[in-house]
Coordinates of N, CA, C and O in Angstrom, one line a residue:
X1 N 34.8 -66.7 69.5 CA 36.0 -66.3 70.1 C 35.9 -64.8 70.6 O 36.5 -64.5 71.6
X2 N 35.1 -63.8 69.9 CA 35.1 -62.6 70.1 C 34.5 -62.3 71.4 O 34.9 -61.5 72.3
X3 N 33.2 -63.2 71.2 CA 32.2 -62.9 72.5 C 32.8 -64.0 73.6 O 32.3 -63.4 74.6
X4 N 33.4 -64.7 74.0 CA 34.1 -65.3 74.8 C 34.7 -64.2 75.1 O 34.7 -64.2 76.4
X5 N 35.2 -63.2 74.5 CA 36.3 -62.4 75.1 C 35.7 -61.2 75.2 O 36.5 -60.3 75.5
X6 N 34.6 -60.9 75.1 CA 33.9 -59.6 75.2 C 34.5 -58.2 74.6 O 34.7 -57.0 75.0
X7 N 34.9 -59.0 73.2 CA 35.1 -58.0 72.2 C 34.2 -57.9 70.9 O 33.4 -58.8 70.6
X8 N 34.4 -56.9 70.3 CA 33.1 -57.1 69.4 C 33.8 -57.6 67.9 O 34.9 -57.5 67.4
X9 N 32.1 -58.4 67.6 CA 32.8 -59.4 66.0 C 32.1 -57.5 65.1 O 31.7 -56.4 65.4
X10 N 32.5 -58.4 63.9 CA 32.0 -57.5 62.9 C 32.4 -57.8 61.2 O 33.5 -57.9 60.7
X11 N 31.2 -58.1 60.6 CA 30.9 -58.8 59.4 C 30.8 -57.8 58.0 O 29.7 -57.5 57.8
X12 N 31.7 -57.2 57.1 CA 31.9 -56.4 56.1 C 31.8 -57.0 55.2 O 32.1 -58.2 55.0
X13 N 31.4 -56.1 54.3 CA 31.4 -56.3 52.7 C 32.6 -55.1 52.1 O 32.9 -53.9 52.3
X14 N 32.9 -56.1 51.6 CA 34.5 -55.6 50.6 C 34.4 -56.3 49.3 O 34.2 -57.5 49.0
X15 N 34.6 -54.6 48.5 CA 34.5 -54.8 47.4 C 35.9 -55.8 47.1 O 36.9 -55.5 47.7
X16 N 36.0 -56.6 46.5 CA 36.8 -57.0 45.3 C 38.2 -56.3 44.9 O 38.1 -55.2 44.4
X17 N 39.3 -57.0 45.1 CA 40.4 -55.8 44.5 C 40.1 -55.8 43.1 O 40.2 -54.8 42.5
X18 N 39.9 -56.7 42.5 CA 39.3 -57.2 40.6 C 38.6 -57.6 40.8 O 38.5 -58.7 41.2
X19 N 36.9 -56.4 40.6 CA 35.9 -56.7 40.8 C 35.6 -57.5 39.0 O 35.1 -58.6 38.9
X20 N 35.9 -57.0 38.0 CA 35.6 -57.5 37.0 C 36.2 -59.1 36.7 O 35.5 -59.8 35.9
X21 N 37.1 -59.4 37.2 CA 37.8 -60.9 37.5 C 37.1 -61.4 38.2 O 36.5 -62.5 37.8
X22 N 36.6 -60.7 39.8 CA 35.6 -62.1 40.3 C 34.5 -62.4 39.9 O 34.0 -63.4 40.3
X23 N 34.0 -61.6 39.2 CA 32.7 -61.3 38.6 C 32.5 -62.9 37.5 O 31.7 -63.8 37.4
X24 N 33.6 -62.5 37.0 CA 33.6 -63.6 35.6 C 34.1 -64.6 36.1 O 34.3 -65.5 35.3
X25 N 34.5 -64.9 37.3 CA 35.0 -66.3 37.7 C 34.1 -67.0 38.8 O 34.3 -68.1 39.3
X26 N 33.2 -65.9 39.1 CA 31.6 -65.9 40.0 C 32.5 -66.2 41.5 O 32.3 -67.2 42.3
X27 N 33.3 -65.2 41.6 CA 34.7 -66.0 43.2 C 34.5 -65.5 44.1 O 35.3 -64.5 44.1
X28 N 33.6 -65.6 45.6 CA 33.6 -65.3 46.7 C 34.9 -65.4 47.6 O 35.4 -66.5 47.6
X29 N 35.4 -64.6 48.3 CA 36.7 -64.9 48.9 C 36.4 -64.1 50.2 O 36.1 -62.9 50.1
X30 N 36.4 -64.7 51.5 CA 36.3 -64.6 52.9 C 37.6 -64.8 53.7 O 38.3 -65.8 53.8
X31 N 37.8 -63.2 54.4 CA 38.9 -63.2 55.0 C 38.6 -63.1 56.2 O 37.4 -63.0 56.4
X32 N 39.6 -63.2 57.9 CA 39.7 -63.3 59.0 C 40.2 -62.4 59.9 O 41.0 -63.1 60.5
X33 N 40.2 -61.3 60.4 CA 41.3 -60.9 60.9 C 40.6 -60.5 62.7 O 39.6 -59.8 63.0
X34 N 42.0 -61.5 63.5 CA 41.7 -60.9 64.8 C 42.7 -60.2 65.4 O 43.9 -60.4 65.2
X35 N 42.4 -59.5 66.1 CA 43.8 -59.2 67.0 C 43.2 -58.8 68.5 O 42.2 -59.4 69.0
X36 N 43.9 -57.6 69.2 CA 43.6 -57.2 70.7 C 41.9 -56.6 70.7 O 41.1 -56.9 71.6
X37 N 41.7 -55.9 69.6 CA 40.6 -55.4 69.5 C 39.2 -55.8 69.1 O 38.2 -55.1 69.2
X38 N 39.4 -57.4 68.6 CA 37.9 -58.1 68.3 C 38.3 -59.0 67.1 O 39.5 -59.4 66.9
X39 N 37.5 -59.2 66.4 CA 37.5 -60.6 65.2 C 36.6 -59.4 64.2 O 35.8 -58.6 64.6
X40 N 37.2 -59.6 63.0 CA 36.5 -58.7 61.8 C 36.7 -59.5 60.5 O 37.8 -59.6 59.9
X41 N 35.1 -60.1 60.1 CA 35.4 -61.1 59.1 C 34.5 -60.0 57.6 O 33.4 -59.5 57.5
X42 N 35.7 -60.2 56.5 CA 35.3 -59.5 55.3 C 35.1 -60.4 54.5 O 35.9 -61.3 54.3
X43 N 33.9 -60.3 53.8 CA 32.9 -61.2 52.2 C 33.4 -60.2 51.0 O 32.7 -59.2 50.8
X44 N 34.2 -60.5 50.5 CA 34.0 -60.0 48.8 C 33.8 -60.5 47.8 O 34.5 -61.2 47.0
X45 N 33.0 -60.1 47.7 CA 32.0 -60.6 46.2 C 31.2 -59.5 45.2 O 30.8 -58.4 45.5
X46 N 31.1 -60.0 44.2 CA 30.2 -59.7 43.3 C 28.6 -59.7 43.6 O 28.3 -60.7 43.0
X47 N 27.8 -59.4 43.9 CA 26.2 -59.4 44.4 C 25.3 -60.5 43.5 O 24.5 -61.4 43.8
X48 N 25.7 -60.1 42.2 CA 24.8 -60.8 41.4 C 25.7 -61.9 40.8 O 25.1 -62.4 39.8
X49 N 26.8 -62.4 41.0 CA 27.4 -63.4 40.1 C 28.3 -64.3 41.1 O 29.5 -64.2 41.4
X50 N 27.5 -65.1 41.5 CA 28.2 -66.5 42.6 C 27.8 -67.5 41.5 O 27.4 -67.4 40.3
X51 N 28.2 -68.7 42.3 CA 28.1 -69.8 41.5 C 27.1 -70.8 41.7 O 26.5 -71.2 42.6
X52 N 27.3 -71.2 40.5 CA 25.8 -72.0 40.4 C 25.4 -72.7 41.9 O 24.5 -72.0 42.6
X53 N 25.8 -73.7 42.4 CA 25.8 -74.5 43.4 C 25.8 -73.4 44.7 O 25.2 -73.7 45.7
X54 N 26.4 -72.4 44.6 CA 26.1 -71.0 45.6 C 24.5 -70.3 45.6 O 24.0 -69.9 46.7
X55 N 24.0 -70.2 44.7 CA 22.6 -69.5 44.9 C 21.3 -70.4 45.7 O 21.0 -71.5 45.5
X56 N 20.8 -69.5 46.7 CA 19.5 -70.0 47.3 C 18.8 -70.4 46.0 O 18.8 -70.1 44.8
X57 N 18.1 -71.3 46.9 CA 16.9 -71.7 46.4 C 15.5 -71.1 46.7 O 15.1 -70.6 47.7
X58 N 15.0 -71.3 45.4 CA 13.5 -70.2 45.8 C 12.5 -71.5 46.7 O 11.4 -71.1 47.1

């Protein structure tokens, strides 16, 4: 959508408003936001605590 429109995307890391909550609940939560100025998608997470079925494989 962004590049269709020759605006720029842009992919952030955002801490957690309850980093100690998502931690223990292993809860990645991905947000969206576009408007006139481009598409800006935010990942917050914990680094070391996703869930089982979420981790690469070696």
């Amino acid at each position: 959508m962004a590049d269709g429109a020759s605006r720029p995307f842009a992919l952030t890391s955002v801490k957690p408003e309850r980093p100690l909550e998502a931690a223990r609940r292993k809860q990645v939560t991905l947000s969206i936001a576009s408007d006139e100025d481009g598409v800006t998608v935010g990942l917050a997470h914990v680094a070391t605590r996703h869930a089982e079925w979420y981790r690469a494989e070696s």
